[in-house]
Amino acid sequence: ARTVITFGTFDVFHVGHLRVLERAAELGDRLVVGVSSDALNLRKKEREPVFSERERMAIIAALKPVDEVFLEESLEQKREYVEKFRADVLVMGDDWKGRFDHLSDVCEVVYLPRTPAISTTALIEKISNI
Ligand code: C2G
């Protein structure tokens, strides 16, 4: 069986998130998703996630393409996560293009095109203008 792993914050879940998970799942038999922790997000971005890590993990775990979910505590632990879950393929959106190429000795690394014109930032903007 071929295991696919992917990572993300998936805050204010939208169809761009769904599409990348569906396409990732098609690349193998089992999809494992690392959901970025609240602490990791605070280090990485200025904004605190709208939904907590528990809420974001619950949404991802309930999705049809997803087989397993875990909490991603640090961006630098990708190699450990790939090995722990015995992933054959690491999938990321192409906003991360090139960033994980150094893992190609342990797994295949695939960057998928992002769904155009949708982002959490754009959604927040839209909602705040209602
Ligand atoms: N995505 C997409 N199309 C969009 C928006 C997002 O395909 N319109 C994809 C991203 O490319 C990513 C996934 O959805 O693969 C999750 O996006 P984010 O929640 O923004 O994830 P990010 O904060 O970039 O992940 O280790 C990586 C970290 O977990 C960060």
JSON list of N, CA and C in Angstrom, two decimals, residues 5-51:
[
{"chain": "A", "resi": 5, "resn": "ILE", "atom": "N", "xyz": [1.49, 11.58, 2.53]},
{"chain": "A", "resi": 5, "resn": "ILE", "atom": "CA", "xyz": [1.41, 12.48, 3.69]},
{"chain": "A", "resi": 5, "resn": "ILE", "atom": "C", "xyz": [1.35, 13.93, 3.20]},
{"chain": "A", "resi": 6, "resn": "THR", "atom": "N", "xyz": [0.56, 14.74, 3.89]},
{"chain": "A", "resi": 6, "resn": "THR", "atom": "CA", "xyz": [0.53, 16.16, 3.57]},
{"chain": "A", "resi": 6, "resn": "THR", "atom": "C", "xyz": [0.35, 16.95, 4.86]},
{"chain": "A", "resi": 7, "resn": "PHE", "atom": "N", "xyz": [0.60, 18.27, 4.76]},
{"chain": "A", "resi": 7, "resn": "PHE", "atom": "CA", "xyz": [0.58, 19.12, 5.96]},
{"chain": "A", "resi": 7, "resn": "PHE", "atom": "C", "xyz": [-0.17, 20.41, 5.67]},
{"chain": "A", "resi": 8, "resn": "GLY", "atom": "N", "xyz": [-0.75, 21.00, 6.69]},
{"chain": "A", "resi": 8, "resn": "GLY", "atom": "CA", "xyz": [-1.37, 22.30, 6.51]},
{"chain": "A", "resi": 8, "resn": "GLY", "atom": "C", "xyz": [-2.02, 22.79, 7.78]},
{"chain": "A", "resi": 9, "resn": "THR", "atom": "N", "xyz": [-2.40, 24.07, 7.76]},
{"chain": "A", "resi": 9, "resn": "THR", "atom": "CA", "xyz": [-3.10, 24.65, 8.89]},
{"chain": "A", "resi": 9, "resn": "THR", "atom": "C", "xyz": [-4.60, 24.39, 8.76]},
{"chain": "A", "resi": 10, "resn": "PHE", "atom": "N", "xyz": [-5.09, 24.50, 7.53]},
{"chain": "A", "resi": 10, "resn": "PHE", "atom": "CA", "xyz": [-6.50, 24.25, 7.22]},
{"chain": "A", "resi": 10, "resn": "PHE", "atom": "C", "xyz": [-7.42, 25.07, 8.13]},
{"chain": "A", "resi": 11, "resn": "ASP", "atom": "N", "xyz": [-7.07, 26.37, 8.28]},
{"chain": "A", "resi": 11, "resn": "ASP", "atom": "CA", "xyz": [-7.89, 27.23, 9.12]},
{"chain": "A", "resi": 11, "resn": "ASP", "atom": "C", "xyz": [-9.00, 27.85, 8.28]},
{"chain": "A", "resi": 12, "resn": "VAL", "atom": "N", "xyz": [-10.19, 27.88, 8.79]},
{"chain": "A", "resi": 12, "resn": "VAL", "atom": "CA", "xyz": [-11.40, 28.29, 8.06]},
{"chain": "A", "resi": 12, "resn": "VAL", "atom": "C", "xyz": [-11.46, 27.46, 6.78]},
{"chain": "A", "resi": 13, "resn": "PHE", "atom": "N", "xyz": [-11.75, 26.19, 6.97]},
{"chain": "A", "resi": 13, "resn": "PHE", "atom": "CA", "xyz": [-11.69, 25.19, 5.91]},
{"chain": "A", "resi": 13, "resn": "PHE", "atom": "C", "xyz": [-12.50, 25.64, 4.68]},
{"chain": "A", "resi": 14, "resn": "HIS", "atom": "N", "xyz": [-11.87, 25.50, 3.50]},
{"chain": "A", "resi": 14, "resn": "HIS", "atom": "CA", "xyz": [-12.55, 25.91, 2.25]},
{"chain": "A", "resi": 14, "resn": "HIS", "atom": "C", "xyz": [-12.25, 24.91, 1.13]},
{"chain": "A", "resi": 15, "resn": "VAL", "atom": "N", "xyz": [-12.86, 25.16, -0.03]},
{"chain": "A", "resi": 15, "resn": "VAL", "atom": "CA", "xyz": [-12.79, 24.19, -1.12]},
{"chain": "A", "resi": 15, "resn": "VAL", "atom": "C", "xyz": [-11.37, 24.00, -1.66]},
{"chain": "A", "resi": 16, "resn": "GLY", "atom": "N", "xyz": [-10.51, 25.01, -1.53]},
{"chain": "A", "resi": 16, "resn": "GLY", "atom": "CA", "xyz": [-9.11, 24.85, -1.93]},
{"chain": "A", "resi": 16, "resn": "GLY", "atom": "C", "xyz": [-8.42, 23.78, -1.09]},
{"chain": "A", "resi": 17, "resn": "HIS", "atom": "N", "xyz": [-8.74, 23.77, 0.20]},
{"chain": "A", "resi": 17, "resn": "HIS", "atom": "CA", "xyz": [-8.21, 22.74, 1.10]},
{"chain": "A", "resi": 17, "resn": "HIS", "atom": "C", "xyz": [-8.75, 21.36, 0.70]},
{"chain": "A", "resi": 18, "resn": "LEU", "atom": "N", "xyz": [-10.05, 21.30, 0.43]},
{"chain": "A", "resi": 18, "resn": "LEU", "atom": "CA", "xyz": [-10.68, 20.03, 0.06]},
{"chain": "A", "resi": 18, "resn": "LEU", "atom": "C", "xyz": [-10.04, 19.47, -1.21]},
{"chain": "A", "resi": 19, "resn": "ARG", "atom": "N", "xyz": [-9.87, 20.33, -2.22]},
{"chain": "A", "resi": 19, "resn": "ARG", "atom": "CA", "xyz": [-9.32, 19.87, -3.50]},
{"chain": "A", "resi": 19, "resn": "ARG", "atom": "C", "xyz": [-7.91, 19.31, -3.35]},
{"chain": "A", "resi": 20, "resn": "VAL", "atom": "N", "xyz": [-7.08, 19.97, -2.55]},
{"chain": "A", "resi": 20, "resn": "VAL", "atom": "CA", "xyz": [-5.70, 19.48, -2.41]},
{"chain": "A", "resi": 20, "resn": "VAL", "atom": "C", "xyz": [-5.68, 18.13, -1.69]},
{"chain": "A", "resi": 21, "resn": "LEU", "atom": "N", "xyz": [-6.59, 17.94, -0.72]},
{"chain": "A", "resi": 21, "resn": "LEU", "atom": "CA", "xyz": [-6.65, 16.65, -0.01]},
{"chain": "A", "resi": 21, "resn": "LEU", "atom": "C", "xyz": [-7.19, 15.55, -0.93]},
{"chain": "A", "resi": 22, "resn": "GLU", "atom": "N", "xyz": [-8.17, 15.89, -1.76]},
{"chain": "A", "resi": 22, "resn": "GLU", "atom": "CA", "xyz": [-8.70, 14.90, -2.72]},
{"chain": "A", "resi": 22, "resn": "GLU", "atom": "C", "xyz": [-7.62, 14.47, -3.71]},
{"chain": "A", "resi": 23, "resn": "ARG", "atom": "N", "xyz": [-6.88, 15.45, -4.23]},
{"chain": "A", "resi": 23, "resn": "ARG", "atom": "CA", "xyz": [-5.84, 15.12, -5.21]},
{"chain": "A", "resi": 23, "resn": "ARG", "atom": "C", "xyz": [-4.69, 14.37, -4.55]},
{"chain": "A", "resi": 24, "resn": "ALA", "atom": "N", "xyz": [-4.37, 14.71, -3.30]},
{"chain": "A", "resi": 24, "resn": "ALA", "atom": "CA", "xyz": [-3.31, 13.99, -2.58]},
{"chain": "A", "resi": 24, "resn": "ALA", "atom": "C", "xyz": [-3.72, 12.53, -2.38]},
{"chain": "A", "resi": 25, "resn": "ALA", "atom": "N", "xyz": [-4.97, 12.30, -2.00]},
{"chain": "A", "resi": 25, "resn": "ALA", "atom": "CA", "xyz": [-5.46, 10.94, -1.73]},
{"chain": "A", "resi": 25, "resn": "ALA", "atom": "C", "xyz": [-5.39, 10.07, -2.98]},
{"chain": "A", "resi": 26, "resn": "GLU", "atom": "N", "xyz": [-5.60, 10.69, -4.13]},
{"chain": "A", "resi": 26, "resn": "GLU", "atom": "CA", "xyz": [-5.57, 9.94, -5.40]},
{"chain": "A", "resi": 26, "resn": "GLU", "atom": "C", "xyz": [-4.18, 9.43, -5.73]},
{"chain": "A", "resi": 27, "resn": "LEU", "atom": "N", "xyz": [-3.15, 9.98, -5.10]},
{"chain": "A", "resi": 27, "resn": "LEU", "atom": "CA", "xyz": [-1.77, 9.55, -5.40]},
{"chain": "A", "resi": 27, "resn": "LEU", "atom": "C", "xyz": [-1.37, 8.29, -4.63]},
{"chain": "A", "resi": 28, "resn": "GLY", "atom": "N", "xyz": [-2.26, 7.77, -3.78]},
{"chain": "A", "resi": 28, "resn": "GLY", "atom": "CA", "xyz": [-1.92, 6.58, -3.01]},
{"chain": "A", "resi": 28, "resn": "GLY", "atom": "C", "xyz": [-3.13, 5.86, -2.49]},
{"chain": "A", "resi": 29, "resn": "ASP", "atom": "N", "xyz": [-2.90, 4.99, -1.48]},
{"chain": "A", "resi": 29, "resn": "ASP", "atom": "CA", "xyz": [-3.99, 4.18, -0.90]},
{"chain": "A", "resi": 29, "resn": "ASP", "atom": "C", "xyz": [-4.42, 4.72, 0.46]},
{"chain": "A", "resi": 30, "resn": "ARG", "atom": "N", "xyz": [-3.55, 5.48, 1.10]},
{"chain": "A", "resi": 30, "resn": "ARG", "atom": "CA", "xyz": [-3.83, 5.95, 2.46]},
{"chain": "A", "resi": 30, "resn": "ARG", "atom": "C", "xyz": [-3.30, 7.37, 2.59]},
{"chain": "A", "resi": 31, "resn": "LEU", "atom": "N", "xyz": [-4.16, 8.29, 3.08]},
{"chain": "A", "resi": 31, "resn": "LEU", "atom": "CA", "xyz": [-3.73, 9.68, 3.24]},
{"chain": "A", "resi": 31, "resn": "LEU", "atom": "C", "xyz": [-3.62, 10.05, 4.71]},
{"chain": "A", "resi": 32, "resn": "VAL", "atom": "N", "xyz": [-2.42, 10.49, 5.10]},
{"chain": "A", "resi": 32, "resn": "VAL", "atom": "CA", "xyz": [-2.15, 10.95, 6.46]},
{"chain": "A", "resi": 32, "resn": "VAL", "atom": "C", "xyz": [-1.94, 12.46, 6.41]},
{"chain": "A", "resi": 33, "resn": "VAL", "atom": "N", "xyz": [-2.61, 13.19, 7.30]},
{"chain": "A", "resi": 33, "resn": "VAL", "atom": "CA", "xyz": [-2.53, 14.66, 7.28]},
{"chain": "A", "resi": 33, "resn": "VAL", "atom": "C", "xyz": [-2.00, 15.21, 8.59]},
{"chain": "A", "resi": 34, "resn": "GLY", "atom": "N", "xyz": [-0.94, 16.01, 8.50]},
{"chain": "A", "resi": 34, "resn": "GLY", "atom": "CA", "xyz": [-0.41, 16.72, 9.66]},
{"chain": "A", "resi": 34, "resn": "GLY", "atom": "C", "xyz": [-1.05, 18.11, 9.73]},
{"chain": "A", "resi": 35, "resn": "VAL", "atom": "N", "xyz": [-1.77, 18.37, 10.80]},
{"chain": "A", "resi": 35, "resn": "VAL", "atom": "CA", "xyz": [-2.42, 19.66, 11.00]},
{"chain": "A", "resi": 35, "resn": "VAL", "atom": "C", "xyz": [-1.53, 20.52, 11.90]},
{"chain": "A", "resi": 36, "resn": "SER", "atom": "N", "xyz": [-1.15, 21.69, 11.41]},
{"chain": "A", "resi": 36, "resn": "SER", "atom": "CA", "xyz": [-0.24, 22.57, 12.16]},
{"chain": "A", "resi": 36, "resn": "SER", "atom": "C", "xyz": [-0.84, 22.98, 13.50]},
{"chain": "A", "resi": 37, "resn": "SER", "atom": "N", "xyz": [-0.05, 22.88, 14.54]},
{"chain": "A", "resi": 37, "resn": "SER", "atom": "CA", "xyz": [-0.53, 23.24, 15.88]},
{"chain": "A", "resi": 37, "resn": "SER", "atom": "C", "xyz": [-0.73, 24.75, 15.99]},
{"chain": "A", "resi": 38, "resn": "ASP", "atom": "N", "xyz": [-1.49, 25.16, 16.99]},
{"chain": "A", "resi": 38, "resn": "ASP", "atom": "CA", "xyz": [-1.69, 26.59, 17.25]},
{"chain": "A", "resi": 38, "resn": "ASP", "atom": "C", "xyz": [-0.34, 27.26, 17.53]},
{"chain": "A", "resi": 39, "resn": "ALA", "atom": "N", "xyz": [0.51, 26.60, 18.30]},
{"chain": "A", "resi": 39, "resn": "ALA", "atom": "CA", "xyz": [1.83, 27.17, 18.65]},
{"chain": "A", "resi": 39, "resn": "ALA", "atom": "C", "xyz": [2.68, 27.36, 17.39]},
{"chain": "A", "resi": 40, "resn": "LEU", "atom": "N", "xyz": [2.66, 26.38, 16.49]},
{"chain": "A", "resi": 40, "resn": "LEU", "atom": "CA", "xyz": [3.41, 26.49, 15.23]},
{"chain": "A", "resi": 40, "resn": "LEU", "atom": "C", "xyz": [2.91, 27.68, 14.42]},
{"chain": "A", "resi": 41, "resn": "ASN", "atom": "N", "xyz": [1.60, 27.87, 14.39]},
{"chain": "A", "resi": 41, "resn": "ASN", "atom": "CA", "xyz": [1.04, 29.00, 13.65]},
{"chain": "A", "resi": 41, "resn": "ASN", "atom": "C", "xyz": [1.41, 30.34, 14.24]},
{"chain": "A", "resi": 42, "resn": "LEU", "atom": "N", "xyz": [1.45, 30.40, 15.56]},
{"chain": "A", "resi": 42, "resn": "LEU", "atom": "CA", "xyz": [1.81, 31.65, 16.20]},
{"chain": "A", "resi": 42, "resn": "LEU", "atom": "C", "xyz": [3.26, 32.01, 15.88]},
{"chain": "A", "resi": 43, "resn": "ARG", "atom": "N", "xyz": [4.11, 30.99, 15.78]},
{"chain": "A", "resi": 43, "resn": "ARG", "atom": "CA", "xyz": [5.52, 31.25, 15.43]},
{"chain": "A", "resi": 43, "resn": "ARG", "atom": "C", "xyz": [5.63, 31.70, 13.98]},
{"chain": "A", "resi": 44, "resn": "LYS", "atom": "N", "xyz": [4.79, 31.14, 13.12]},
{"chain": "A", "resi": 44, "resn": "LYS", "atom": "CA", "xyz": [4.92, 31.29, 11.66]},
{"chain": "A", "resi": 44, "resn": "LYS", "atom": "C", "xyz": [4.23, 32.54, 11.12]},
{"chain": "A", "resi": 45, "resn": "LYS", "atom": "N", "xyz": [3.07, 32.86, 11.66]},
{"chain": "A", "resi": 45, "resn": "LYS", "atom": "CA", "xyz": [2.27, 33.97, 11.13]},
{"chain": "A", "resi": 45, "resn": "LYS", "atom": "C", "xyz": [1.95, 34.94, 12.26]},
{"chain": "A", "resi": 46, "resn": "GLU", "atom": "N", "xyz": [1.47, 36.09, 11.90]},
{"chain": "A", "resi": 46, "resn": "GLU", "atom": "CA", "xyz": [1.12, 37.08, 12.93]},
{"chain": "A", "resi": 46, "resn": "GLU", "atom": "C", "xyz": [-0.23, 36.73, 13.56]},
{"chain": "A", "resi": 47, "resn": "ARG", "atom": "N", "xyz": [-1.08, 36.12, 12.73]},
{"chain": "A", "resi": 47, "resn": "ARG", "atom": "CA", "xyz": [-2.46, 35.88, 13.13]},
{"chain": "A", "resi": 47, "resn": "ARG", "atom": "C", "xyz": [-2.62, 34.53, 13.84]},
{"chain": "A", "resi": 48, "resn": "GLU", "atom": "N", "xyz": [-3.38, 34.56, 14.94]},
{"chain": "A", "resi": 48, "resn": "GLU", "atom": "CA", "xyz": [-3.75, 33.31, 15.62]},
{"chain": "A", "resi": 48, "resn": "GLU", "atom": "C", "xyz": [-4.82, 32.63, 14.76]},
{"chain": "A", "resi": 49, "resn": "PRO", "atom": "N", "xyz": [-4.82, 31.30, 14.63]},
{"chain": "A", "resi": 49, "resn": "PRO", "atom": "CA", "xyz": [-5.85, 30.67, 13.80]},
{"chain": "A", "resi": 49, "resn": "PRO", "atom": "C", "xyz": [-7.25, 31.01, 14.32]},
{"chain": "A", "resi": 50, "resn": "VAL", "atom": "N", "xyz": [-8.22, 31.09, 13.41]},
{"chain": "A", "resi": 50, "resn": "VAL", "atom": "CA", "xyz": [-9.61, 31.33, 13.79]},
{"chain": "A", "resi": 50, "resn": "VAL", "atom": "C", "xyz": [-10.13, 30.12, 14.58]},
{"chain": "A", "resi": 51, "resn": "PHE", "atom": "N", "xyz": [-9.82, 28.93, 14.08]},
{"chain": "A", "resi": 51, "resn": "PHE", "atom": "CA", "xyz": [-10.24, 27.71, 14.75]},
{"chain": "A", "resi": 51, "resn": "PHE", "atom": "C", "xyz": [-9.05, 27.06, 15.46]}
]
